Coordinates of C-alpha atoms and ligand atoms in Angstrom, one line a residue:
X91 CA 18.9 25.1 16.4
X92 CA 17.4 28.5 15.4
X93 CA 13.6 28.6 15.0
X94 CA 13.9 29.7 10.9
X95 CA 15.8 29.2 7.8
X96 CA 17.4 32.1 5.6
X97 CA 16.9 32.2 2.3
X98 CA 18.7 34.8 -0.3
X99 CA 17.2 35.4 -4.0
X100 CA 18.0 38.3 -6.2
X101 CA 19.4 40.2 -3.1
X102 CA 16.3 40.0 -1.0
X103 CA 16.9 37.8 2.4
X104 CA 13.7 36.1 3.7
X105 CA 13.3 34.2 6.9
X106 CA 11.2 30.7 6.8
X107 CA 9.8 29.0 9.5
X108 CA 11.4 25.8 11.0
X109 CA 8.6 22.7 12.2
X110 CA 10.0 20.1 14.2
X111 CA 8.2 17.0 14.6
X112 CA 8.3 15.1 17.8
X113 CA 11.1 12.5 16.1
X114 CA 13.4 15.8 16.1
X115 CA 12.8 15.8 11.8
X116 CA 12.8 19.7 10.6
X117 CA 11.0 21.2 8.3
X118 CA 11.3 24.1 6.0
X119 CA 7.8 25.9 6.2
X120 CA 7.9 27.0 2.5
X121 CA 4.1 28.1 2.3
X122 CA 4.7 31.5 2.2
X123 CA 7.7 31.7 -0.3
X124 CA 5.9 32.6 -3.4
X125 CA 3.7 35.6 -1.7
X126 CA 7.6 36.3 -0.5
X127 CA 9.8 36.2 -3.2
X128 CA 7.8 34.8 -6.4
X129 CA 9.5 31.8 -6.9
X130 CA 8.4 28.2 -5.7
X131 CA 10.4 25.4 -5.4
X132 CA 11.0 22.2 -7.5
X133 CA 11.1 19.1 -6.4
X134 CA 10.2 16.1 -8.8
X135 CA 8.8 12.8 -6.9
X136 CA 8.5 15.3 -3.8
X137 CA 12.1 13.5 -1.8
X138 CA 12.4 16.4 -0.2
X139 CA 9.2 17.6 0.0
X140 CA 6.4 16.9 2.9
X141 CA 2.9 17.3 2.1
X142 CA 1.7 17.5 5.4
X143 CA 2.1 16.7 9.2
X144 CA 0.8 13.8 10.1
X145 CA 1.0 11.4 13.4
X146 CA 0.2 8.6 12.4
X147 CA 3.1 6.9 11.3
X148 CA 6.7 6.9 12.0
X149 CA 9.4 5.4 9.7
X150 CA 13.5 6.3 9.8
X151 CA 15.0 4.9 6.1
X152 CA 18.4 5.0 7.5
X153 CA 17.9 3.4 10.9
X154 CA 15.2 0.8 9.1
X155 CA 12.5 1.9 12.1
X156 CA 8.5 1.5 11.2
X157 CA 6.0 2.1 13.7
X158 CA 2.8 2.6 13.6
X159 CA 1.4 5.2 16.4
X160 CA 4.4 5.3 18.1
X161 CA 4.2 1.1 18.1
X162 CA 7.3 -0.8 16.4
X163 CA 6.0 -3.3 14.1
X164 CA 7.7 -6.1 15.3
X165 CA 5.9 -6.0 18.3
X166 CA 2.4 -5.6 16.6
X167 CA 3.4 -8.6 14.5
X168 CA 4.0 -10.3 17.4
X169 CA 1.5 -9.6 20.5
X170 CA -1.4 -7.7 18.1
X171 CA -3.9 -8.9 14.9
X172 CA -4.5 -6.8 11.9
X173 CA -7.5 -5.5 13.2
X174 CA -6.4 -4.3 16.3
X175 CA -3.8 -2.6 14.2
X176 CA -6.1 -1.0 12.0
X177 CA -8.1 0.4 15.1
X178 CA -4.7 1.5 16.0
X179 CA -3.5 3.7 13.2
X180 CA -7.2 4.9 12.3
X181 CA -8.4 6.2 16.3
X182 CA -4.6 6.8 17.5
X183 CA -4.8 4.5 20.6
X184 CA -5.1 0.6 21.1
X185 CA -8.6 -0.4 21.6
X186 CA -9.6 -1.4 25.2
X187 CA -11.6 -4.9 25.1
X188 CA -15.0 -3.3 24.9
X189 CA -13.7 -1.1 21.6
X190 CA -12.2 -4.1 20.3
X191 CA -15.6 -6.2 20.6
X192 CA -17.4 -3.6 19.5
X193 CA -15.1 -2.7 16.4
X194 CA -14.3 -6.4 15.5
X195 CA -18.9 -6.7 15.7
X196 CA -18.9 -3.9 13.7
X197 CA -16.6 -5.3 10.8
X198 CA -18.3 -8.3 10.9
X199 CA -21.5 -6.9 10.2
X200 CA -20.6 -5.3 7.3
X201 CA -18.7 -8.3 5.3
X202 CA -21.7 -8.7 2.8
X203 CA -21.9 -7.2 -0.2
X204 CA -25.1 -6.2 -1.8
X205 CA -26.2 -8.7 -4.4
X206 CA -26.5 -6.9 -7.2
X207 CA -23.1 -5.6 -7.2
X208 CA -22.2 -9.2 -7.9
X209 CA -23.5 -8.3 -11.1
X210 CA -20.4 -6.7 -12.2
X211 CA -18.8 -10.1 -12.6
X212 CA -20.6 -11.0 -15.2
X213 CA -19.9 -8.1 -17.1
X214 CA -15.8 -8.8 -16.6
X215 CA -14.2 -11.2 -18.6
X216 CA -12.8 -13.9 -16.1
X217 CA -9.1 -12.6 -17.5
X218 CA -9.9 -9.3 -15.8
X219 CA -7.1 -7.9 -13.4
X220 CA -8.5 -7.4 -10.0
X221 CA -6.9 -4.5 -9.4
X222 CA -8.9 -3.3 -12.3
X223 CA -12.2 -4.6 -10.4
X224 CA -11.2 -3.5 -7.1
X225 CA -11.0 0.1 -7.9
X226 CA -14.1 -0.1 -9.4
X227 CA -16.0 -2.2 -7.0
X228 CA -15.0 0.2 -4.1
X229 CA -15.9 3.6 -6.3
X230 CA -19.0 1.8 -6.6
X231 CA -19.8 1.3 -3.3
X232 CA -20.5 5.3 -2.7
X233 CA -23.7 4.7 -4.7
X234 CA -24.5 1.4 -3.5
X235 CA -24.6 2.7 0.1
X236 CA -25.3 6.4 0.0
X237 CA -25.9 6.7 3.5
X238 CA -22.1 6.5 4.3
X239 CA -20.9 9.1 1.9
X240 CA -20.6 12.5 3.6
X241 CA -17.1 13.4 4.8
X242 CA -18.4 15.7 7.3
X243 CA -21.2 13.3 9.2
X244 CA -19.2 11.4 11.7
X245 CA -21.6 8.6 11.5
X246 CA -21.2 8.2 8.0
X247 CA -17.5 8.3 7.9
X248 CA -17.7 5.5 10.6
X249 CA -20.1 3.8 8.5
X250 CA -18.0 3.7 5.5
X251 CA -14.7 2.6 7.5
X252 CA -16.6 -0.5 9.0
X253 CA -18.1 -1.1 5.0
X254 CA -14.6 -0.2 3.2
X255 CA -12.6 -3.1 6.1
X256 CA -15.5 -5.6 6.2
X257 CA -16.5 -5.6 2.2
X258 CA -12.3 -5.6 1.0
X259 CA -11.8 -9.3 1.1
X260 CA -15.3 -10.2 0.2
X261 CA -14.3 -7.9 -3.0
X262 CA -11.4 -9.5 -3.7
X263 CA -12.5 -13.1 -3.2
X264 CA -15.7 -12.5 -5.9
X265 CA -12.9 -11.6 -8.1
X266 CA -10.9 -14.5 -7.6
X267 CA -13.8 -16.8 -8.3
X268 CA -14.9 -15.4 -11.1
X269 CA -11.1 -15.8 -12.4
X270 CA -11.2 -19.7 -11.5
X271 CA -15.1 -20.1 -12.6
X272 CA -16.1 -21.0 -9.3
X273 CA -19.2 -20.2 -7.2
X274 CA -18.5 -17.1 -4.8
X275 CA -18.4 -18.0 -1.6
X276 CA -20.5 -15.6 1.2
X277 CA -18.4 -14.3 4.4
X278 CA -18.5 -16.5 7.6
X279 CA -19.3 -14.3 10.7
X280 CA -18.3 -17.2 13.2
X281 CA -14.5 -16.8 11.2
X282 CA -11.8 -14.0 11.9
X283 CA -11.1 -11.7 9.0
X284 CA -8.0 -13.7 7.5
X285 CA -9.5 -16.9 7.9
X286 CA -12.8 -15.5 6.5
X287 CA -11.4 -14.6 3.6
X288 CA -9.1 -17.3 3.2
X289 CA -12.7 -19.4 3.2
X290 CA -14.0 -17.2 0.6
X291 CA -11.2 -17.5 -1.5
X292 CA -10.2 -21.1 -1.4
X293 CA -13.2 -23.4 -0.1
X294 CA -15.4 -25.2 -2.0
X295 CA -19.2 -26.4 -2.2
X296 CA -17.9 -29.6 -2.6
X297 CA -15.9 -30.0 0.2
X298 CA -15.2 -29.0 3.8
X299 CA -12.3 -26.2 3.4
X300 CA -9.9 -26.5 6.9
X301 CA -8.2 -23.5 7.7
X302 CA -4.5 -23.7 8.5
X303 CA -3.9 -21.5 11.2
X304 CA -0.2 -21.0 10.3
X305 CA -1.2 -19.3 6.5
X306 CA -4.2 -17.7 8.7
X307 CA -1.8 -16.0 11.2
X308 CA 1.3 -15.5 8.6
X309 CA -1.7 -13.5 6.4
X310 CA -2.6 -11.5 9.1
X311 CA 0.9 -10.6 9.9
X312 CA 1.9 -9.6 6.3
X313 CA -1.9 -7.6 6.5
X314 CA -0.4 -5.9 9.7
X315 CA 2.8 -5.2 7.7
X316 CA 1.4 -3.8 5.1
X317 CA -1.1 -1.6 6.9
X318 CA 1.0 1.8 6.4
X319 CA 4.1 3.5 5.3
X320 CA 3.1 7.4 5.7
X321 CA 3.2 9.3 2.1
X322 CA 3.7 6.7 -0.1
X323 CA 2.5 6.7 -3.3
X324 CA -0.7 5.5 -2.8
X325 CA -1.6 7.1 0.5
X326 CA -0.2 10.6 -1.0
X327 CA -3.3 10.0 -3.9
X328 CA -5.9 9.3 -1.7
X329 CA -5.3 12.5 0.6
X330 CA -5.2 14.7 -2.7
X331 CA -7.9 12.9 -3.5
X332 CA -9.8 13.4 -0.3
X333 CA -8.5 17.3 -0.2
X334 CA -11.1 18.3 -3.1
X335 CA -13.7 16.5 -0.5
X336 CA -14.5 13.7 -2.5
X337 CA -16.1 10.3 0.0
X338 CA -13.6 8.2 1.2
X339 CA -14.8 5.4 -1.3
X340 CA -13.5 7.6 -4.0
X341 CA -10.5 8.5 -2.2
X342 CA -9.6 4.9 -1.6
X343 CA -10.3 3.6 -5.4
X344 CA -7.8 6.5 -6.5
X345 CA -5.2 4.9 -3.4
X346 CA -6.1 1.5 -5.0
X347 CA -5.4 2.4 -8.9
X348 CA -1.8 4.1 -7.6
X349 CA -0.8 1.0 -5.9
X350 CA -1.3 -0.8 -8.6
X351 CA 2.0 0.4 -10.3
X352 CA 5.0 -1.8 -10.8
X353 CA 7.2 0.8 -8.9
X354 CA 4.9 0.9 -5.9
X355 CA 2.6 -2.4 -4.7
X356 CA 2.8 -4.1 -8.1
X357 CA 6.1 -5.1 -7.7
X358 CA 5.4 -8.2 -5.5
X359 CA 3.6 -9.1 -8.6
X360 CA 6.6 -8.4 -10.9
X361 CA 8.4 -10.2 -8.4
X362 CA 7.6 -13.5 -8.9
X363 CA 7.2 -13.2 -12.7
X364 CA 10.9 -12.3 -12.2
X365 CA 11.9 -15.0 -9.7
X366 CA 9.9 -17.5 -12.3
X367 CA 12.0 -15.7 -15.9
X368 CA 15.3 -16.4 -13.6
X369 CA 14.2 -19.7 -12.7
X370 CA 12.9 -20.1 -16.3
X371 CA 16.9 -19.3 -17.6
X372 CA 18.2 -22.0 -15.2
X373 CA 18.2 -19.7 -12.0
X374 CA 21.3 -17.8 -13.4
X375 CA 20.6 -14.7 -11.6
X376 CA 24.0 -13.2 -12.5
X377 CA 22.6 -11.8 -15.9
X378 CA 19.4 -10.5 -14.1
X379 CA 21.6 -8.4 -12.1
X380 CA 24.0 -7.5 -15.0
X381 CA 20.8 -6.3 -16.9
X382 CA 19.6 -4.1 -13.9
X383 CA 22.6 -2.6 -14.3
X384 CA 22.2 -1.8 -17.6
X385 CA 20.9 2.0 -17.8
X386 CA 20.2 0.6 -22.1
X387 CA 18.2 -2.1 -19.8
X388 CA 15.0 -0.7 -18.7
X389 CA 14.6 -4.2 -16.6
X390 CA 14.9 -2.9 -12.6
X391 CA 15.6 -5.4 -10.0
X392 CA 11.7 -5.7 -8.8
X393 CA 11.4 -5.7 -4.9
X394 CA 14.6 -3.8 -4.6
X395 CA 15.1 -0.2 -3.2
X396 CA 13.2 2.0 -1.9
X397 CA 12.4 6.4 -1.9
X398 CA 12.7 6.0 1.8
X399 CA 14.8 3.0 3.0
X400 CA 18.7 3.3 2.6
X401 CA 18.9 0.0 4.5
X402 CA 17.0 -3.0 4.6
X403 CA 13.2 -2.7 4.8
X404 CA 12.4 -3.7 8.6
X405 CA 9.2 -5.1 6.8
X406 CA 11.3 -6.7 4.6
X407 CA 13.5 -8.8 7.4
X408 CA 10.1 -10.1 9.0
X409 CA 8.4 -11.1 5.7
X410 CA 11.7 -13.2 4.9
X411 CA 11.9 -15.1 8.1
X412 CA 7.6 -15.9 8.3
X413 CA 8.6 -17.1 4.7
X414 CA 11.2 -19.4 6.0
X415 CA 9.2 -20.8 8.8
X416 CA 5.7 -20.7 6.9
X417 CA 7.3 -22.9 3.4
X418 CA 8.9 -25.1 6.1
X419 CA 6.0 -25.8 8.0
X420 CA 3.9 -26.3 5.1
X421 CA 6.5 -28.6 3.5
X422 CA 6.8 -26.3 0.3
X423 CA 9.9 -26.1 -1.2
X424 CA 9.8 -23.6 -3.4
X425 CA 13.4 -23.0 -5.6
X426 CA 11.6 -19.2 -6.1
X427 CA 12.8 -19.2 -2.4
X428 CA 16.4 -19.8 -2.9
X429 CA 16.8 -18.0 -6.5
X430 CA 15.6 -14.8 -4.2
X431 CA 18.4 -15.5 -1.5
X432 CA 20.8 -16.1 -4.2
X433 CA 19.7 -12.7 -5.9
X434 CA 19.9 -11.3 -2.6
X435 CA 23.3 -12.3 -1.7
X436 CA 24.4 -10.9 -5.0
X437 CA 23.0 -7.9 -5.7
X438 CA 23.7 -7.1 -1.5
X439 CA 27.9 -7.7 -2.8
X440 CA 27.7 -5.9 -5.5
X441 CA 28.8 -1.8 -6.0
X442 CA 26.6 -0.7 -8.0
X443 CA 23.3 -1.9 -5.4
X444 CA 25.4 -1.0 -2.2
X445 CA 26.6 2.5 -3.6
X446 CA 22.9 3.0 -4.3
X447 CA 21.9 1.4 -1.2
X448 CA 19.4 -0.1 -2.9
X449 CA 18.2 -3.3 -0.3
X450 CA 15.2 -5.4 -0.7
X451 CA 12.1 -3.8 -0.1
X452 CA 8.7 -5.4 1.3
X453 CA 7.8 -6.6 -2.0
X454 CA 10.8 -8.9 -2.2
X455 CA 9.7 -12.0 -0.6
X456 CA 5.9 -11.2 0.2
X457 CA 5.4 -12.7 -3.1
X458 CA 7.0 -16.1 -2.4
X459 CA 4.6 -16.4 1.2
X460 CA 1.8 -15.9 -0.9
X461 CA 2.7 -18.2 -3.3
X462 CA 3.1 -20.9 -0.9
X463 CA -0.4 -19.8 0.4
X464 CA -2.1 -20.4 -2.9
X465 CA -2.5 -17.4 -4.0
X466 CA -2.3 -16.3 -8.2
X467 CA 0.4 -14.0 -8.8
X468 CA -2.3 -11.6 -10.1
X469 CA -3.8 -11.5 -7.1
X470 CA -0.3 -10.3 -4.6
X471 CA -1.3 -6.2 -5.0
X472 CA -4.8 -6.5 -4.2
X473 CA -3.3 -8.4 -1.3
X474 CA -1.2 -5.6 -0.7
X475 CA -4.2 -3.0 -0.8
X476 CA -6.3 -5.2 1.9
X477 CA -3.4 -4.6 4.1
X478 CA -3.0 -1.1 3.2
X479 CA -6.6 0.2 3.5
X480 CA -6.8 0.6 7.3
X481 CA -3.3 3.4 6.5
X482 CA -5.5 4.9 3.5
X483 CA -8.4 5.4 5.6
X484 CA -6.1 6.7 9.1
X485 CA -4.7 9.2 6.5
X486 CA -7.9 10.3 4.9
X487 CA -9.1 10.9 7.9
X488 CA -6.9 12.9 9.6
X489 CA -6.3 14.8 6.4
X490 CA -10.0 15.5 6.4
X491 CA -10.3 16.6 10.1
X492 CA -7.4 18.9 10.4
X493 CA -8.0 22.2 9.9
X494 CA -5.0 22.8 8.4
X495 CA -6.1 20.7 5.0
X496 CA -6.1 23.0 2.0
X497 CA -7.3 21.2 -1.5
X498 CA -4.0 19.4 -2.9
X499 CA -2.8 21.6 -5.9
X500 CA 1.3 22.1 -6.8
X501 CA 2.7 24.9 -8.7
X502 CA 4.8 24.2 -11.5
X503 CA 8.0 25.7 -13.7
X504 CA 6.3 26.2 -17.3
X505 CA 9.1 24.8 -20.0
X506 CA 6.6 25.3 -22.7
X507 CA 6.0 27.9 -26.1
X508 CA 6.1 31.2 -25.2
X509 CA 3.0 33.6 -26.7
X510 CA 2.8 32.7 -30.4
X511 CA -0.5 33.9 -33.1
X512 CA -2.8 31.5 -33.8
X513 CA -1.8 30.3 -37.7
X514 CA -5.2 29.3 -40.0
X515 CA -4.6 25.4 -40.9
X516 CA -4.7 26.6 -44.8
X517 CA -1.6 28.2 -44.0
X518 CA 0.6 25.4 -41.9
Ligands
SDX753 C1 6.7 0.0 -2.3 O1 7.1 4.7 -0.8 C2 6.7 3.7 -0.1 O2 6.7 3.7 1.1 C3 6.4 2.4 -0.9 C4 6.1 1.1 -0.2 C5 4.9 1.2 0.7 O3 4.9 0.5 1.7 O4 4.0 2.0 0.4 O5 7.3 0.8 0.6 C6 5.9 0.0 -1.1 O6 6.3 0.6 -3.3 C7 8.1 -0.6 -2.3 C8 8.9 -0.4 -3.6 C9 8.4 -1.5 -4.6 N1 9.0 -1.2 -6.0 C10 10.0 -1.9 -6.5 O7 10.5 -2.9 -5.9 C11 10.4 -1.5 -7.9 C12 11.9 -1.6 -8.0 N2 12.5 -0.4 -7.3 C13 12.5 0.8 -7.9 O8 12.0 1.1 -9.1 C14 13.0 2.0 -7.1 O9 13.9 1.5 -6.2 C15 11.9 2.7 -6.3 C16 10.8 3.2 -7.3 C17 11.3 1.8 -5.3 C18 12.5 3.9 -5.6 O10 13.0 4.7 -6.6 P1 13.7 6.1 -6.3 O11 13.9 6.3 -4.8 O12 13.0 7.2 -7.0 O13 15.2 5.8 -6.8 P2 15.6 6.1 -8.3 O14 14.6 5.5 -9.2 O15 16.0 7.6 -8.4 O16 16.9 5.2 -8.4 C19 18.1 5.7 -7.8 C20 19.2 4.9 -8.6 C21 19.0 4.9 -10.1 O17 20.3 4.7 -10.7 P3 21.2 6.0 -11.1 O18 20.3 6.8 -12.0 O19 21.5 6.7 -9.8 O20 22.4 5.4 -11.8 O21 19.0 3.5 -8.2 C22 18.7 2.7 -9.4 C23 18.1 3.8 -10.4 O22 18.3 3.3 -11.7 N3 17.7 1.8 -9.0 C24 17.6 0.5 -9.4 C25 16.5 -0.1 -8.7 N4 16.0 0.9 -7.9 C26 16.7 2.0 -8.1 N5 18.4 -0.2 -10.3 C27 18.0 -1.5 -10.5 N6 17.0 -2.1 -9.8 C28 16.2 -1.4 -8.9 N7 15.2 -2.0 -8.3

C-alpha cells in the first residue's frame, strides 16, 4: 500500500499521509488539509473520523472482536476480575501479584467517602436520578480532595484513580438508599469490590446480608464487560474534556453525564421499560418491531445496533448466556427473558434489521441480569458507568500523557445569515 493518499480540489493535487495501526487499520492523516487546501472535512457523528491513536483498546465491528490491551474479553471474563482488568487497560500490562496486592490495598483504602458529602442526599429528593447525583458527586470530589487534582503530578493522578475506583460504588449505593429510605451502609474492607458494594447496596441493619457468589462474580463479569469500548460516546467526552486540562474528576462527570443518554448507556435502562411496555401489551412483540420500523415512529428498538458492530456484540453473546445460567441458578424466571429472545429471533429474521445489520448490542440483556440481581431499573447506567470508569480513566490518561494531545476543538461548515445591518427594534 503506498505511504499517502491523493487528494484533488479545484485543480490542486495534495498528498496526505497514511497511519497504520498495528491491526493493519489506515488512516488518512488529514491535520494538515486546511493549511493545504482551505477546506476541512465533514463528517457528522465522526464514522469515519478518528480522534486520536490510542492503544488501549482493540474492537473489529465486522468480525465482533473486543479486547482489551491486546487481551480478548472472553478470556478476562473467564480467568481475570474486574480489577485486574482495570489495572490492565489503565498501566498497559497485567499486574504481577505484588502490583495486584498493592493496587487491590490501594482501592480499598480509598472506598470511604468523606462525611459531609453525604450531605448532598439530603438536599436530593429521594426521586432523584442517580445518574443526576453521580455526575455531581464525582465533580465534587475535586474539591473535596484537592490534593489529587493536578493532571501533571503523577502522584496526584494516582491518587485520584485509586479515589475515582474505590469511591464509585460507595457513590452509587448512598444513592440507592436514599432512593429506598434506608440507612447508607459504609464499605467493608475485608469484602471484594462487587461484593462490597453489593453489601452497600442491599444489606440491612436489621439483618445479616449473605452474599451470593454467583450475582457477585456475574457482577464483576458484566463490570469487566463493560470496562471499555475505545471512542465511544462517553469516553470521546471525557478526552475533550481532559484536552482543555481540566482534573480527571471533571473529565469523568462529563463521561458520566454522556452515558447517560438513551442512545448510548441508557439504553439498558430503556431496555427493560421496553421489555416491561411489550410484556404490558401481552408480550406481542410483533408491533414493537413494526413500530421501529416506522421512520413516522420515533420508538427505536432499545439495545439494538450499534456505530461500530455490524454483527452481534461479542459483549452481547456473553451477557446473554451469564443471564441464562445466572436466572437459572437463582430460580428467577423472568418472562422479560423470553419476550427479549422472542424479540431477538424476530427482529434477527426480519429485512429491514438484517439489511441494516442492526444486532443486539450490550445493552440488550444486561438489563434482564440486573434485574434478576435486584437491582431498580434506574439504577442499570450508573451500573454501566462503574464498569466503564477504569476505560474513562485508561483514556484520560493516555490522552493526557501523549505529547501529541492538542485541546479538542472541530471546525465547522457555517449554514447560517450571511453579513446583514443591525435593524433598531422600532423598526422590525
Ligand atoms: C452503547 O459506541 C459505543 O461503543 C457504545 C457502547 C459502549 O460500550 O460504549 O457500545 C454502548 O451505547 C450501545 C448502543 C446502545 N443504544 C441503543 O441500544 C439505542 C438503540 N440503537 C440506536 O439508536 C442506534 O443503533 C445507535 C445509536 C446505537 C447507533 O446508531 P448509528 O450507528 O448512528 O446508526 P443510525 O442511527 O444511523 O441508524 C442506521 C439505520 C437508520 O435507519 P435508516 O435511516 O437507514 O432507514 O438503522 C436504523 C436507523 O433508523 N436503526 C434502528 C435502530 N438502530 C438503528 N432502527 C430501529 N431500532 C434501532 N435500535
Amino acid at each position: 500500500m503506498s505511504e499517502s493518499a491523493k487528494l484533488t480540489l479545484s485543480g490542486k493535487e495534495v498528498e496526505l499521509p497514511l497511519v497504520k495501526g498495528t491491526e493493519n487499520e489506515v488512516g488518512i492523516d488529514i491535520s494538515k488539509l486546511r493549511g493545504q487546501t482551505g477546506a476541512i472535512t465533514l463528517d457528522n457523528g465522526f464514522g469515519n473520523t478518528g480522534s486520536c491513536s490510542s492503544a488501549i483498546t482493540y474492537l473489529d465491528g465486522e468480525k465482533g472482536i473486543l479486547r482489551y490491551r491486546g487481551y480478548p474479553i472472553e478470556q478476562l471474563c473467564e480467568h481475570s476480575n474486574f480489577l485486574e482488568a482495570s489495572y490492565l487497560s489503565i498501566y498497559g500490562e497485567l499486574p504481577t501479584l505484588p502490583q495486584y496486592k498493592d493496587w487491590e490495598r490501594n482501592i480499598t483504602h480509598h472506598t470511604m467517602i468523606r462525611e459531609d458529602i453525604k450531605k448532598y442526599w439530603d438536599a436530593w429528593p429521594h426521586t432523584a436520578h442517580p445518574m443526576a447525583t453521580l455526575s455531581s458527586v464525582v465533580s465534587a470530589l475535586s474539591t473535596f480532595y484537592e490534593d489529587s487534582g493536578d493532571p501533571w503530578d503523577p502522584r496526584e493522578v494516582e491518587i485520584a484513580i485509586h479515589r475515582l475506583i474505590a469511591k464509585m460504588p460507595t457513590i452509587a449505593a448512598y444513592a440507592y438508599k436514599k432512593s429506598v429510605g434506608q440507612p447508607k451502609v459504609y464499605p467493608q474492607n475485608k469484602l471484594g469490590y462487587a461484593a462490597n458494594f453489593l453489601n452497600m447496596m442491599f444489606s440491612m441493619p436489621t439483618e445479616d446480608y449473605e452474599i451470593d457468589p454467583i450475582v457477585e462474580k456475574a457482577l464483576d463479569q458484566l463490570f469487566i464487560l463493560h470496562l471499555d469500548h475505545e471512542q465511544n460516546c462517553s469516553t470521546s467526552t471525557v478526552r475533550i474534556v481532559g484536552s482543555s486540562h481540566a482534573n480527571l474528576f471533571a473529565s469523568v462527570a462529563a463521561g458520566v453525564c454522556a452515558l447517560w443518554g438513551p442512545l448510548h448507556g441508557g439504553a439498558n435502562q430503556q431496555v427493560l421499560e421496553m421489555l416491561e411496555a411489550i410484556h404490558a401489551a401481552g408480550g406481542n412483540v410483533d408491533q414493537f418491531v413494526a413500530r421501529a420500523k416506522d421512520k413516522k415512529d420515533n420508538f427505536r428498538l432499545y439495545g439494538f445496533g450499534h456505530r461500530v458492530y455490524k454483527n452481534f456484540d461479542p459483549r452481547a453473546r456473553i451477557i446473554k448466556k451469564t443471564a441464562d445460567q445466572v436466572l437459572e441458578r437463582l430460580g428467577v424466571n423472568d418472562p422479560l427473558l423470553e419476550i427479549a429472545k422472542k424479540l431477538e429471533e424476530v427482529a434477527l429474521s426480519d429485512p429491514y434489521f438484517i439489511e441494516r445489520k442492526l444486532y443486539p448490542n450490550v445493552d440488550f440483556y444486561s438489563g434482564i441480569l440486573y434485574k434478576a440481581m435486584g437491582f431498580p431499573t434506574k439504577f442499570f447506567t450508573v451500573l454501566f458507568a462503574i464498569g466503564r470508569l477504569p476505560g474513562w480513566i485508561a483514556h484520560w490518561k493516555e490522552m493526557i500523557e501523549s505529547p501529541a494531545t492538542k485541546i479538542g476543538r472541530p471546525r465547522q461548515i457555517y449554514t447560517g445569515a450571511t453579513e446583514r445591518p443591525f435593524v433598531p427594534i422600532s423598526q422590525r
